[in-house]
Every structure is written in C-alpha cells, then in structure tokens.
Amino acid sequence: MPERITPAPSLVALLSGPDRPGIVAEISGWIFDNGGNIIHADQHRDHLNNVFFQRVEWAPGNNEPNRMLDDLVKTAAREWQMHARAALSSDCPKVAVMVSRAPHCLQDLLLRFKAGEFPGELACVLSNHPDLREIAERDGIPFHHVPISPEDKPGAEKRQREVLSAYSPNLIILARYMQILSEDFLDLCGCPVINIHHSSLPAFAGAKPYHQAYQRGVKIIGATAHYVTGDLDAGPIIHQDVARISHRRSVKEMIRNGRDLEKLVLSAATRWHLENRVLVYGNKTIVFD
Amino acid sequence: MPERITPAPSLVALLSGPDRPGIVAEISGWIFDNGGNIIHADQHRDHLNNVFFQRVEWAPGNNEPNRMLDDLVKTAAREWQMHARAALSSDCPKVAVMVSRAPHCLQDLLLRFKAGEFPGELACVLSNHPDLREIAERDGIPFHHVPISPEDKPGAEKRQREVLSAYSPNLIILARYMQILSEDFLDLCGCPVINIHHSSLPAFAGAKPYHQAYQRGVKIIGATAHYVTGDLDAGPIIHQDVARISHRRSVKEMIRNGRDLEKLVLSAATRWHLENRVLVYGNKTIVFD
Amino acid sequence: MPERITPAPSLVALLSGPDRPGIVAEISGWIFDNGGNIIHADQHRDHLNNVFFQRVEWAPGNNEPNRMLDDLVKTAAREWQMHARAALSSDCPKVAVMVSRAPHCLQDLLLRFKAGEFPGELACVLSNHPDLREIAERDGIPFHHVPISPEDKPGAEKRQREVLSAYSPNLIILARYMQILSEDFLDLCGCPVINIHHSSLPAFAGAKPYHQAYQRGVKIIGATAHYVTGDLDAGPIIHQDVARISHRRSVKEMIRNGRDLEKLVLSAATRWHLENRVLVYGNKTIVFD
Amino acid sequence: MPERITPAPSLVALLSGPDRPGIVAEISGWIFDNGGNIIHADQHRDHLNNVFFQRVEWAPGNNEPNRMLDDLVKTAAREWQMHARAALSSDCPKVAVMVSRAPHCLQDLLLRFKAGEFPGELACVLSNHPDLREIAERDGIPFHHVPISPEDKPGAEKRQREVLSAYSPNLIILARYMQILSEDFLDLCGCPVINIHHSSLPAFAGAKPYHQAYQRGVKIIGATAHYVTGDLDAGPIIHQDVARISHRRSVKEMIRNGRDLEKLVLSAATRWHLENRVLVYGNKTIVFD
C-alpha cells in the first residue's frame, strides 16, 4: 500500500537580511547538505543599503517537510542573521474578501479561485452592503453583512473582526471595499491586507480617481494593488498596470476600462502573494515573479 | 509648360464652439459649396458642456488657398460662433528648442526633423549651458548660449526672448530644459511651449522624478508631454507613455529607460502639434490623431 | 401623462461606397434637412482604392426612428451609391455563443452581458460537450449539447443550425469553440460569426498556438478576434492584443496569461460589433472606436 | 601610491548543462571558496529536458580576474559537466554594424554607443550602399562600402569578410541590412550576428513586412531582434515589441511607427548581448535581464 499518493510538497522561503560574501553559497549549501534539492532560486541585492533578499524553492528530499522548514527559519535567524518567511507548496492559505457594492473584482476572484489559479482557499466574503450576497453564496462561499454607520465605525470594525476571526484568514483582500480601515483594525486583524486602488498611485489617491483623471485630462489610466498601511493609499505597491485613453472616452467608459485593469492587477498581486513571491521591504516590494 | 509642379497644399482647420444641430452639415456644406473637397474630418463633442470640436482637412479646389482659409476663419466666427485655427499643409512652422545638458531629446528631434517626420523647420537651439553646442551646429542649426544666474533670472529671460525673437518661432520645445520659465516669459514669447516631463503626471511633478519613483517603489514609470502654463507641470497634457519596471531596476537604469520614453512622447506630441492635430480646451487637449 | 418615458433611441449607420467630393456634406446635410441631429460622425477614406467609409450616429428629431433609418438606407443606395447598414440604439441583437470545454470566455461574456456592457442579449449557449451546462443554466441561459462525431460532421452541423435557428441570432460568438465550421454552416447560419484565436494571427494559426509559441521561443504572445470565413483563422481581424513573456514562463503559465488576453480581446470585439462600430472591407475591418 | 585606480572588474559567467541536485550550492560554493563574492546570480531550469542555466556575476576578491575566469570555465567543464561562457565587466567587445540605406537603426546605435549605454566599442560600419558613409564618419567610425551584385554574391561576401576581419569583431549587428547572408558567411565570420526584423516573427517573415501587415489588416505591428542562422528569419529570438495600429494608419505611417520599434528592440537586444545576459539554447534564448 503506497504511503504517499500525492507528490511531496516543495518548500519555499523568503529571506532578507544583511548582505555579506558567501551568503548565497551558505544558504544553498545548507539546503544541499541537509538533503534538499533547489528547484528555483532568485536573489536581489539592495547595494545602497547592503541588504540581501532571496526566494528559494526546494524539494525536501527525505526530510519531513515541516521540520525542514522550521530548521531553515531557525538557521537563518541564528547563523545568517536573516529573517525568513517559509511555506509549503501544499499549504492552503485562507483568504477573506471584503467588498462593498461593485461586483467585478469579487466575481473575478471567485472564478480564478475556482479555476485553480491561486494556491489558497476563498474562506468568506464580508461586506458593508448586502448587495453581493447572491454572488458569493451561489458559489458556496459564506457571505457576511456588517453594516457600517459613520457614528459607530469602531463598533462596526469590531464586529468585522469577530466575523473574520472565525475563519482565521491568512490574507484579507479589499476587492473595491469603499471604507477606510483604521490602524486598529490593521493591527488586530492578524494578517496582511491587499487593496486595489483604481488609479496609478501616487497619482489620484483618494476618492473617485477616474473623475480626477478625467478632469486632469490624462492620456493614461491605471490601477494599483498595494498592501494596506495606516497611511491611505500609500502602502507598498505590489503591481500596477495602465491603459491608454483619449478625449473620446467618457468617465463612464474609463470606469468600464478601469474595471478590467482592476481585475487583472488585483488577481496578479493576489497570486504572487499566495505563491510567496512578494517580500515587503521598507515601503516597497520585491516581487520574485 | 506645367503651371504647377508641386501638388496643391491642403488646408486644415481646428474649430471649436457651441454645439448645435446641423453644425457638421453646415461646415462640410460650406467647404463643398465653395469648391473644396474634404479629405479628412474628425469631430468631438463635449456633451457635458455642449461644446463641439472639429478638425477638418480639405483640398481647396480652384480657390486660392490662403484666401479660402481666411474665409473659413471669418465664416466660423461670424456664422457658426466658432473659433478656428487654420493652416496650409505647405506651411513650414519654425521651431526653437531649449535645452540644458541632457542631449538625448535634442538628438532625437534633430534626427526626426532631418528624416522629414515633422512638417516644420528646426530654427535654433537655445541653452543655459554650452554643452550641446556641437550637437546642434554640426547639423547646421544655430546654437545660442544664454547663461542663467539665480540672481538675474528676469534679465536672462529677457536675453532669451531677444535671441528667440530673431527667429520668430511658432513653437518652443523644452527638450529637458531644466529651468522654470516665468509667466512673463510665457506671456511674451509669442507662441506655444511644449515641455517633456519625465514622469506620468500628475505623479511626481517637480524635480528628480525617477528618484521619487524609486523611493515610492512604483512598478511603472512614465513620461508626459504637455503645454507649459504658469502652473508648474500642470498644463494641458498632450501625450503620455509608460514602461514597466521592477525591483531589479536601479535609478540609473530607470533613467536610461526613461530617456527612451521621453524621446517617444516628446516627438509624438511635437508631430501632432505641428500637424495641427491638437486642440487645447480648458486644461485638457483633444488630439485628433 | 408623459408619452415617452425612455429617451428616444439614436440611430446609427455604417456606410461605404465610392469616394467623391461633397459626400460628407451630402450625408450630414440629408440628416439635418430631414430633422435629425448628428451626435457622432467618424469617417475614413481608402485613398488607394477611392472608397469612403462613415459611421454616423444621430438623434431622429421628430421622425419615426425606423422609417428614418429605412429612408437613409434607400437614399444611400439610390443617391450616394453607398451600401448602408443601419440600426437603432434601442435594438437588442440576439447573441448565440458556441463553446467546447474551456469555460473562461463564456464566463466572461456572461458577466459582461449581465453588467450591461453589451447592447444585446445572450440568447443561448451551444456546445459539442456537456461540460459547461451548469455555467450557462445557473444564469438562466438555455444550453444545448449537440455532440459531434468525426463520421457525421455535416449531420451535427445541421442539428446545430436547427438549434440556433430557434433563437434567430444576429451574431454567433465562438468562445473557444474547438471545431472548424464548414463553409456550408457559415453560408446557412444567417449571421456573422466572431472567433477568438489564441495567438497573434497570422502567427501560429491552427491548433495549440501556445505550444507553437513556446517551441518558437517568442517573447510575446497574443490573441486575435476575427470574423470567421471559410479560410481557417484568416478572416478579417477585429482586435488583437499581446502580453510579454519570458523564458521563465512554462506553457501552462502562458495558457493562463493567454486566457486573460482572450477574454479582453473577445469582449472588446463583441462590444464593438454590437455597437455597430465594425465595417468589414475586403479582408480587413475598420473599427470606429 | 595606489596600485589600482579603477575599481576591480567583476566577472560574469553564463553556464548551461545537465541539472542535478546541489548544482547551485556547488557553483556558489566554488566561487566563495576561491575568494570571490557573488554580486548577482540568476538561474533557470528547463524541467522538461533537465537542463540547468545560470548567469552569475561576482567580484574576484584578491584573485587575478582572468585566471579566475579560466579556472571557472575549466572547473565547469571538468567537475560540473557544464559549458561556460565567461567575461570581465572591463572587456570591451568590438561591434561591426552592417547596413544598407535606412539610417535610423545605425543613428540610434551610434548615439547609444556614444552615451555609454553599451559595454563595447563600435568598430566599423559596412554597407552594400554608399549612402550612410557621412553618418558613420562624422562620428569617427570607419565606413566601408562593399557593393553586391546578384552575379557575384560569394565574391562580395568574401570581400565583406576581409573588411570585417581587420577589426576582429566580437559581434555583427545587421541594422536594417537588406541582403541575406549565406551560411558560409555565418560559418566563417567568427562571431554571433544579430538582425532586426521589422515584424513580430514568425508573422511576416521575408520582405516588406509592413506591406504584408497592411494587406492582412492586422491591428498590431512588431519588431523582432534575433540571432541569424542559415534559416531566414528563424533564428533564436532575443527580443520583440509591438505597437497598436488602426485602419487610420497608412503603410507609410506604419513604417514610421515601425522605425521606433526597430530602434528600441535592436538596442535592447544589443545591450543584453554585450552585457552577457543572453544564453542561446536550441532555437530559443534565455535572457537574464
């Protein structure tokens, strides 16, 4: 009787720390000496600040995968003075999606989760409006409606966190969620939060970016996926894309074009995050794509 | 003996004014009734503000071209309540280029003028530094060096205008000219001024935009060609383009990539302007490309 | 009591025929003289072959819209020697979608029809496989499964045409339909057929284009939407788009990237067709976007 | 007195060979153990064919650079069963450019060499027409005119090789050279040859691709830089880029747009080649950019 039917998972680590001679040899040597076999490795150096970054993916050989991950993280901290985030390719992180009324990003994420494009599980949808309930539920995804009144935003955020905590999400995606999350929420939610902003940040931060872009007469519109920090629309950028427009395009058409940009940019950022390809560094990201 | 060796020039008018029923029929009817034959016509309507815009290009038939242009401009004002800017395809507008030290945009413009890509003539190059003299002069273009000291900017601008006025330019191009022109200069120079800004405006207005972009960790850099107004980097945008970058790109590489963007964006904006394809409208442009 | 609650529809005509002086004035004059008001007009001339093309959209004024459309088509034929295709903005053309097993283009079309991005109605889905039944039916769209065996393709096509004829479609979309339609089918189906080919035609016509692209080591992949003719993958191209790839991308990843391209290209082509923006001319299209 | 004024050069190796466990650790370990310090390293694996590829750049420490390069190449062959191509960052490869009559690619290369964008030296220009002599010579680059008659192509190619051999070029660039080079020439010229083809290969191989593209009614035009092999326009692709066009664009305008594409694509491919970033593998390339 076979003990293992599925292929052994591979291991992934994202490492960062002070650069020094031999660090590449040391990390790859450790993996090899411990019986692992590197499948992919990608490095980056910030020569200005002398920081080294690496994404390395390897097969664990005869090692018990979780133990080998633990060992690497410990070795990284102790011997290489590096911070390591590590994961198994068989991990299935849980994702919560927060929405308001616009359906397109949610629908796009639902289809991509279903198509197997993301290594993760869509655990629940949370909204401050009831409108998108059917879209979530007909695909079997739990939908929670937590209304928000301007008078009691802290209370609403508390209820949101209670709902979310039942799912222990590893990632929260703001899929055109039209409220600003407080720093408290971000501190307490316990996982990274990715937002899609419908402009090429830093241009047109804030509300109604397409209207701002129309007023300014720009010839290009964009969308930006970024990690959310306490500073509105100023968190580390993961991905951006743009589309050309002309004077022929009304705000309404720009919004329609923009929806496609938003879907593409948010889904790419989500996939890279879930595949452990994104390292946050200061207010920037390194994307090992 | 042939009466005409070169083909008759075509006429171009850029019209704008209050929209009303029948305006298209009226303009095209006037051209036809007066013996002209429309070659291209392109319209745009701002439905919000009820403004009509048209670029129309036509063969003058047996009319004397300059007289027909005059007639159209007068008819537009008197009968259609429209402002018209008109030109002959055989016009050869004079272009002055202002530069500082970076040679790439000037070199690009020189090559394109020589290759016949622009319907116009490069009349002179004016710089606050002597560095690019040889580049201009070896192609037979007069080069003028007017140094600028912070203490006497008004005086320097006066000398710049004196130099320029000898050429009666129809267009001034700031091809990486690194000084801010005063409103006085803009009022008195007597022609439109196009600038290339090395970012996707409105992001990163002001100095050292590639350094700003690097600091912000954006994934896309851009370049913007715009008409210069008294408000720094905020004039009507003519053209923009972008390029993807990644964490792998140093500021130096971004600057190199950016040079190519700047050349392409500035040359397209210059060509559209010289082909009478750009209508300024409020703080925006309509580009009939 | 108001006689009309919805706004009056606008009229659209796509005209083509021999170019001659005054044709723009004549068409716009006819519309104005008959009480209409032009909203948009866009022209194109093929100077080599002396052909004139126009898309014109106008408000019918006090005219009965259908009668005014008829009048224009007749006038075009009789007085201007032009062929005209005309439509009301209130028309709701019926669209049949043919699929095989890949769901992404069908899902994308379903969402866009639901979001109101297309002026038309998704009437039915027809497939040679049963796989996508649930996707269509849960949105209330009739799904028909007509299996095709290599031995009896003519018989299968006859059954397909019978199924389709019950819906009288004005457009058939091949949304990753993996069979070749015979010339007979195309002659008898009674409406245009749009296909999405998953490469930048004319490169990689035929089967498995991503595998072909991988083998050839190209750095760019594409997708092409075109009208279907008897000549495989050689019909008039409506729209194309591309994405950069690198040696890092496996065929599987190229296929995933390609799915997004296919959705964007097919949906844009579908919208332009349904908005009466596409004129077929020889083996090319003119897209008045 | 300082023994060395310029910074020590870095070393670059492009390695390829059978993949096996520990190969990354082995290479990086060898460099570290021999006193080098890795600056950049990028790997790729072809999992289908079990081939490993690496570009590694390192500082030689106290080693004599040329000796350390030699040692690595020998160690690669003997101990790792890998083929290695190695270079010093201080190398200045010689480049010969072959042209016909179109000046734009030559002018672009001249400016970029002058601007220091390429780690190499433009050694000479060779043409089958005399037209571009002044462009080369005014920048001090030797220009050789070797006419080609259809009756004596082998003789002309022999004279071309004689001219070139005086410069011992490390790279030949065909910058819109409009003759087909024989396999003999390619065998005997002694260095790689890069060509710019003015279409998105494999579409529109052969002559007059813009005319072909216009006839086919494509919505996108492209340019392709590739290594030249005996098989016309079928060698390994290094880089491609595209631009959108519409029915509005004449062949003449496509050619003008195309010139910009050709310059960008050829210059990027040239830079990557000269920076030792391109590994040819079968009929494909791996570009470590």
mmCIF file of C-alpha atoms in Angstrom, chain D residues 11-266:
data_model
loop_
_atom_site.group_PDB
_atom_site.id
_atom_site.type_symbol
_atom_site.label_atom_id
_atom_site.label_comp_id
_atom_site.label_asym_id
_atom_site.label_seq_id
_atom_site.Cartn_x
_atom_site.Cartn_y
_atom_site.Cartn_z
ATOM 1 C CA LEU D 11 33.375 38.573 -13.653
ATOM 2 C CA VAL D 12 30.374 37.119 -15.449
ATOM 3 C CA ALA D 13 29.704 33.538 -16.426
ATOM 4 C CA LEU D 14 26.844 32.047 -18.399
ATOM 5 C CA LEU D 15 26.629 28.359 -17.596
ATOM 6 C CA SER D 16 24.473 25.589 -19.015
ATOM 7 C CA GLY D 17 24.423 21.844 -18.599
ATOM 8 C CA PRO D 18 22.607 18.873 -17.088
ATOM 9 C CA ASP D 19 20.613 19.710 -13.994
ATOM 10 C CA ARG D 20 21.314 17.832 -10.787
ATOM 11 C CA PRO D 21 20.871 18.241 -7.032
ATOM 12 C CA GLY D 22 23.275 20.607 -5.388
ATOM 13 C CA ILE D 23 24.467 22.324 -8.543
ATOM 14 C CA VAL D 24 23.592 25.810 -7.222
ATOM 15 C CA ALA D 25 25.424 25.117 -3.983
ATOM 16 C CA GLU D 26 28.395 23.749 -5.863
ATOM 17 C CA ILE D 27 28.863 26.759 -8.148
ATOM 18 C CA SER D 28 28.313 29.360 -5.445
ATOM 19 C CA GLY D 29 30.473 27.337 -3.083
ATOM 20 C CA TRP D 30 33.329 27.220 -5.598
ATOM 21 C CA ILE D 31 33.230 30.995 -6.061
ATOM 22 C CA PHE D 32 33.172 31.601 -2.309
ATOM 23 C CA ASP D 33 35.835 29.047 -1.504
ATOM 24 C CA ASN D 34 38.092 30.633 -4.123
ATOM 25 C CA GLY D 35 37.722 34.063 -2.588
ATOM 26 C CA GLY D 36 35.061 35.545 -4.869
ATOM 27 C CA ASN D 37 31.884 37.299 -3.809
ATOM 28 C CA ILE D 38 28.682 36.849 -5.811
ATOM 29 C CA ILE D 39 27.028 40.126 -6.836
ATOM 30 C CA HIS D 40 24.142 38.745 -8.903
ATOM 31 C CA ALA D 41 23.000 35.238 -9.655
ATOM 32 C CA ASP D 42 20.035 34.148 -11.703
ATOM 33 C CA GLN D 43 19.080 30.593 -12.557
ATOM 34 C CA HIS D 44 16.692 28.851 -14.858
ATOM 35 C CA ARG D 45 15.753 25.228 -15.216
ATOM 36 C CA ASP D 46 14.186 23.531 -18.191
ATOM 37 C CA HIS D 47 12.340 20.861 -16.251
ATOM 38 C CA LEU D 48 11.247 19.052 -19.407
ATOM 39 C CA ASN D 49 14.767 18.495 -20.655
ATOM 40 C CA ASN D 50 16.537 18.599 -17.284
ATOM 41 C CA VAL D 51 18.868 21.414 -18.227
ATOM 42 C CA PHE D 52 20.217 23.986 -15.796
ATOM 43 C CA PHE D 53 21.164 27.536 -16.770
ATOM 44 C CA GLN D 54 22.857 30.184 -14.684
ATOM 45 C CA ARG D 55 24.182 33.684 -15.057
ATOM 46 C CA VAL D 56 26.438 34.589 -12.199
ATOM 47 C CA GLU D 57 28.353 37.813 -11.667
ATOM 48 C CA TRP D 58 30.970 38.107 -8.954
ATOM 49 C CA ALA D 59 33.835 40.166 -7.597
ATOM 50 C CA PRO D 60 37.120 38.261 -7.865
ATOM 51 C CA GLY D 61 38.442 39.262 -4.446
ATOM 52 C CA ASN D 62 42.217 39.022 -4.446
ATOM 53 C CA ASN D 63 42.300 36.746 -7.497
ATOM 54 C CA GLU D 64 43.745 37.782 -10.799
ATOM 55 C CA PRO D 65 40.474 38.189 -12.762
ATOM 56 C CA ASN D 66 41.460 36.411 -15.995
ATOM 57 C CA ARG D 67 42.888 33.453 -14.173
ATOM 58 C CA MET D 68 39.784 33.088 -12.023
ATOM 59 C CA LEU D 69 37.610 33.152 -15.159
ATOM 60 C CA ASP D 70 39.747 30.456 -16.759
ATOM 61 C CA ASP D 71 39.575 28.356 -13.627
ATOM 62 C CA LEU D 72 35.813 28.604 -13.533
ATOM 63 C CA VAL D 73 35.405 27.597 -17.180
ATOM 64 C CA LYS D 74 37.686 24.607 -16.647
ATOM 65 C CA THR D 75 36.011 23.602 -13.397
ATOM 66 C CA ALA D 76 32.609 23.889 -15.060
ATOM 67 C CA ALA D 77 33.632 21.546 -17.863
ATOM 68 C CA ARG D 78 35.517 19.055 -15.722
ATOM 69 C CA GLU D 79 33.557 18.871 -12.499
ATOM 70 C CA TRP D 80 30.072 20.131 -13.316
ATOM 71 C CA GLN D 81 29.759 18.908 -16.922
ATOM 72 C CA MET D 82 28.655 22.407 -17.862
ATOM 73 C CA HIS D 83 29.504 24.686 -20.721
ATOM 74 C CA ALA D 84 30.530 28.138 -19.549
ATOM 75 C CA ARG D 85 30.970 31.408 -21.397
ATOM 76 C CA ALA D 86 32.784 33.943 -19.260
ATOM 77 C CA ALA D 87 33.755 37.590 -19.471
ATOM 78 C CA LEU D 88 35.128 40.504 -17.493
ATOM 79 C CA SER D 89 32.999 43.576 -16.955
ATOM 80 C CA SER D 90 36.039 45.511 -18.174
ATOM 81 C CA ASP D 91 36.046 43.699 -21.532
ATOM 82 C CA CYS D 92 35.217 45.975 -24.395
ATOM 83 C CA PRO D 93 33.904 43.776 -27.223
ATOM 84 C CA LYS D 94 34.158 45.125 -30.765
ATOM 85 C CA VAL D 95 30.980 45.533 -32.753
ATOM 86 C CA ALA D 96 30.644 45.764 -36.528
ATOM 87 C CA VAL D 97 27.399 47.127 -37.953
ATOM 88 C CA MET D 98 26.153 46.166 -41.411
ATOM 89 C CA VAL D 99 23.628 48.480 -43.066
ATOM 90 C CA SER D 100 22.038 49.200 -46.411
ATOM 91 C CA ARG D 101 20.235 52.511 -46.922
ATOM 92 C CA ALA D 102 17.914 53.054 -43.951
ATOM 93 C CA PRO D 103 19.758 55.273 -41.451
ATOM 94 C CA HIS D 104 17.577 55.102 -38.315
ATOM 95 C CA CYS D 105 18.983 51.983 -36.645
ATOM 96 C CA LEU D 106 22.572 52.994 -37.343
ATOM 97 C CA GLN D 107 21.975 56.502 -35.985
ATOM 98 C CA ASP D 108 20.346 55.069 -32.899
ATOM 99 C CA LEU D 109 23.221 52.672 -32.246
ATOM 100 C CA LEU D 110 25.786 55.443 -32.757
ATOM 101 C CA LEU D 111 24.067 57.658 -30.182
ATOM 102 C CA ARG D 112 23.775 54.852 -27.661
ATOM 103 C CA PHE D 113 27.402 53.810 -28.023
ATOM 104 C CA LYS D 114 28.358 57.442 -27.531
ATOM 105 C CA ALA D 115 26.093 57.753 -24.491
ATOM 106 C CA GLY D 116 27.797 54.760 -22.891
ATOM 107 C CA GLU D 117 24.700 52.543 -22.945
ATOM 108 C CA PHE D 118 26.629 49.549 -24.312
ATOM 109 C CA PRO D 119 29.704 47.912 -22.792
ATOM 110 C CA GLY D 120 31.506 47.689 -26.116
ATOM 111 C CA GLU D 121 33.037 49.638 -28.959
ATOM 112 C CA LEU D 122 31.560 50.382 -32.367
ATOM 113 C CA ALA D 123 34.461 49.324 -34.547
ATOM 114 C CA CYS D 124 33.191 49.852 -38.100
ATOM 115 C CA VAL D 125 30.216 50.152 -40.412
ATOM 116 C CA LEU D 126 29.965 48.045 -43.554
ATOM 117 C CA SER D 127 27.406 48.633 -46.259
ATOM 118 C CA ASN D 128 26.389 47.442 -49.693
ATOM 119 C CA HIS D 129 25.472 51.058 -50.465
ATOM 120 C CA PRO D 130 27.472 54.271 -50.029
ATOM 121 C CA ASP D 131 24.561 56.323 -48.608
ATOM 122 C CA LEU D 132 25.317 56.205 -44.897
ATOM 123 C CA ARG D 133 29.029 56.997 -45.108
ATOM 124 C CA GLU D 134 28.726 60.507 -43.721
ATOM 125 C CA ILE D 135 26.631 59.386 -40.764
ATOM 126 C CA ALA D 136 29.340 56.959 -39.672
ATOM 127 C CA GLU D 137 32.373 59.031 -40.493
ATOM 128 C CA ARG D 138 31.313 62.228 -38.806
ATOM 129 C CA ASP D 139 31.323 60.258 -35.573
ATOM 130 C CA GLY D 140 34.761 58.930 -36.415
ATOM 131 C CA ILE D 141 33.624 55.404 -37.244
ATOM 132 C CA PRO D 142 35.303 53.795 -40.286
ATOM 133 C CA PHE D 143 32.833 53.130 -43.097
ATOM 134 C CA HIS D 144 33.371 50.514 -45.783
ATOM 135 C CA HIS D 145 31.352 50.209 -48.937
ATOM 136 C CA VAL D 146 31.319 46.741 -50.484
ATOM 137 C CA PRO D 147 28.838 46.671 -53.370
ATOM 138 C CA ILE D 148 26.974 43.432 -54.008
ATOM 139 C CA SER D 149 25.930 42.321 -57.452
ATOM 140 C CA PRO D 150 23.497 39.425 -57.823
ATOM 141 C CA GLU D 151 26.022 37.714 -60.132
ATOM 142 C CA ASP D 152 28.832 37.648 -57.624
ATOM 143 C CA LYS D 153 27.396 37.358 -54.151
ATOM 144 C CA PRO D 154 30.038 34.851 -52.967
ATOM 145 C CA GLY D 155 32.761 37.220 -54.096
ATOM 146 C CA ALA D 156 31.142 40.150 -52.361
ATOM 147 C CA GLU D 157 30.737 38.171 -49.142
ATOM 148 C CA LYS D 158 34.397 37.258 -49.318
ATOM 149 C CA ARG D 159 35.316 40.948 -49.580
ATOM 150 C CA GLN D 160 32.966 41.715 -46.686
ATOM 151 C CA ARG D 161 34.680 39.132 -44.520
ATOM 152 C CA GLU D 162 38.073 40.528 -45.414
ATOM 153 C CA VAL D 163 36.975 44.003 -44.388
ATOM 154 C CA LEU D 164 35.489 42.735 -41.157
ATOM 155 C CA SER D 165 38.416 40.509 -40.232
ATOM 156 C CA ALA D 166 40.627 43.587 -39.944
ATOM 157 C CA TYR D 167 38.500 44.597 -36.956
ATOM 158 C CA SER D 168 38.130 41.135 -35.347
ATOM 159 C CA PRO D 169 34.565 41.917 -34.291
ATOM 160 C CA ASN D 170 33.004 40.041 -31.386
ATOM 161 C CA LEU D 171 29.507 40.821 -32.670
ATOM 162 C CA ILE D 172 27.983 41.781 -36.000
ATOM 163 C CA ILE D 173 24.710 43.735 -35.989
ATOM 164 C CA LEU D 174 22.541 43.831 -39.084
ATOM 165 C CA ALA D 175 20.928 47.242 -38.645
ATOM 166 C CA ARG D 176 18.402 47.019 -41.479
ATOM 167 C CA TYR D 177 20.868 45.270 -43.759
ATOM 168 C CA MET D 178 18.715 44.181 -46.670
ATOM 169 C CA GLN D 179 20.716 41.238 -48.022
ATOM 170 C CA ILE D 180 20.549 37.628 -46.911
ATOM 171 C CA LEU D 181 23.835 36.329 -45.552
ATOM 172 C CA SER D 182 24.879 32.892 -46.779
ATOM 173 C CA GLU D 183 25.528 30.016 -44.393
ATOM 174 C CA ASP D 184 29.140 30.240 -45.493
ATOM 175 C CA PHE D 185 29.374 33.810 -44.315
ATOM 176 C CA LEU D 186 27.820 32.905 -40.987
ATOM 177 C CA ASP D 187 30.189 29.965 -40.539
ATOM 178 C CA LEU D 188 33.258 31.999 -41.363
ATOM 179 C CA CYS D 189 32.571 35.397 -39.823
ATOM 180 C CA GLY D 190 33.668 34.146 -36.447
ATOM 181 C CA CYS D 191 31.134 35.802 -34.175
ATOM 182 C CA PRO D 192 27.388 35.969 -33.480
ATOM 183 C CA VAL D 193 25.194 38.026 -35.818
ATOM 184 C CA ILE D 194 22.091 39.864 -34.570
ATOM 185 C CA ASN D 195 19.399 41.002 -37.005
ATOM 186 C CA ILE D 196 16.428 43.307 -36.583
ATOM 187 C CA HIS D 197 13.373 42.075 -38.467
ATOM 188 C CA HIS D 198 10.603 44.584 -38.849
ATOM 189 C CA SER D 199 7.729 42.356 -37.818
ATOM 190 C CA SER D 200 6.623 40.199 -34.929
ATOM 191 C CA LEU D 201 8.179 36.964 -36.109
ATOM 192 C CA PRO D 202 7.050 34.355 -37.012
ATOM 193 C CA ALA D 203 4.416 36.554 -38.661
ATOM 194 C CA PHE D 204 5.501 38.234 -41.877
ATOM 195 C CA ALA D 205 8.935 36.738 -42.354
ATOM 196 C CA GLY D 206 10.666 37.832 -45.547
ATOM 197 C CA ALA D 207 10.437 41.048 -47.477
ATOM 198 C CA LYS D 208 8.239 44.116 -46.959
ATOM 199 C CA PRO D 209 6.585 43.006 -43.705
ATOM 200 C CA TYR D 210 4.732 46.298 -43.171
ATOM 201 C CA HIS D 211 3.083 45.921 -46.560
ATOM 202 C CA GLN D 212 2.194 42.348 -45.662
ATOM 203 C CA ALA D 213 0.773 43.547 -42.325
ATOM 204 C CA TYR D 214 -1.254 46.254 -44.044
ATOM 205 C CA GLN D 215 -2.667 43.764 -46.544
ATOM 206 C CA ARG D 216 -3.591 41.354 -43.755
ATOM 207 C CA GLY D 217 -5.311 44.098 -41.785
ATOM 208 C CA VAL D 218 -3.550 43.356 -38.502
ATOM 209 C CA LYS D 219 -4.162 45.647 -35.546
ATOM 210 C CA ILE D 220 -0.663 45.258 -34.128
ATOM 211 C CA ILE D 221 2.768 45.603 -35.736
ATOM 212 C CA GLY D 222 6.001 44.453 -34.236
ATOM 213 C CA ALA D 223 9.742 44.136 -34.478
ATOM 214 C CA THR D 224 11.984 41.192 -33.618
ATOM 215 C CA ALA D 225 15.688 41.023 -32.812
ATOM 216 C CA HIS D 226 17.165 37.567 -33.336
ATOM 217 C CA TYR D 227 20.424 35.767 -33.880
ATOM 218 C CA VAL D 228 20.943 34.978 -37.532
ATOM 219 C CA THR D 229 21.115 31.359 -38.626
ATOM 220 C CA GLY D 230 21.074 29.808 -42.065
ATOM 221 C CA ASP D 231 17.300 29.658 -41.870
ATOM 222 C CA LEU D 232 15.928 33.073 -42.907
ATOM 223 C CA ASP D 233 14.260 34.980 -40.049
ATOM 224 C CA ALA D 234 14.041 31.782 -37.990
ATOM 225 C CA GLY D 235 16.973 32.116 -35.609
ATOM 226 C CA PRO D 236 16.673 32.389 -31.810
ATOM 227 C CA ILE D 237 14.589 35.405 -30.806
ATOM 228 C CA ILE D 238 16.209 37.771 -28.297
ATOM 229 C CA HIS D 239 13.564 40.475 -28.002
ATOM 230 C CA GLN D 240 10.257 41.584 -29.509
ATOM 231 C CA ASP D 241 7.994 44.528 -29.091
ATOM 232 C CA VAL D 242 4.764 45.685 -30.688
ATOM 233 C CA ALA D 243 2.658 48.778 -31.270
ATOM 234 C CA ARG D 244 -1.068 49.087 -31.883
ATOM 235 C CA ILE D 245 -2.217 50.391 -35.202
ATOM 236 C CA SER D 246 -5.639 51.077 -36.648
ATOM 237 C CA HIS D 247 -7.243 51.376 -40.057
ATOM 238 C CA ARG D 248 -6.245 55.063 -39.915
ATOM 239 C CA ARG D 249 -2.605 54.212 -40.358
ATOM 240 C CA SER D 250 -1.210 54.121 -43.871
ATOM 241 C CA VAL D 251 1.708 51.867 -44.766
ATOM 242 C CA LYS D 252 3.869 54.994 -44.633
ATOM 243 C CA GLU D 253 2.808 55.738 -41.059
ATOM 244 C CA MET D 254 3.264 52.087 -40.077
ATOM 245 C CA ILE D 255 6.794 52.309 -41.409
ATOM 246 C CA ARG D 256 7.427 55.448 -39.326
ATOM 247 C CA ASN D 257 5.992 53.812 -36.184
ATOM 248 C CA GLY D 258 7.957 50.705 -37.017
ATOM 249 C CA ARG D 259 11.238 52.593 -37.115
ATOM 250 C CA ASP D 260 10.836 53.459 -33.439
ATOM 251 C CA LEU D 261 10.056 49.852 -32.573
ATOM 252 C CA GLU D 262 13.070 48.633 -34.525
ATOM 253 C CA LYS D 263 15.415 51.019 -32.727
ATOM 254 C CA LEU D 264 14.136 50.042 -29.275
ATOM 255 C CA VAL D 265 14.147 46.309 -29.923
ATOM 256 C CA LEU D 266 17.538 46.202 -31.611
#
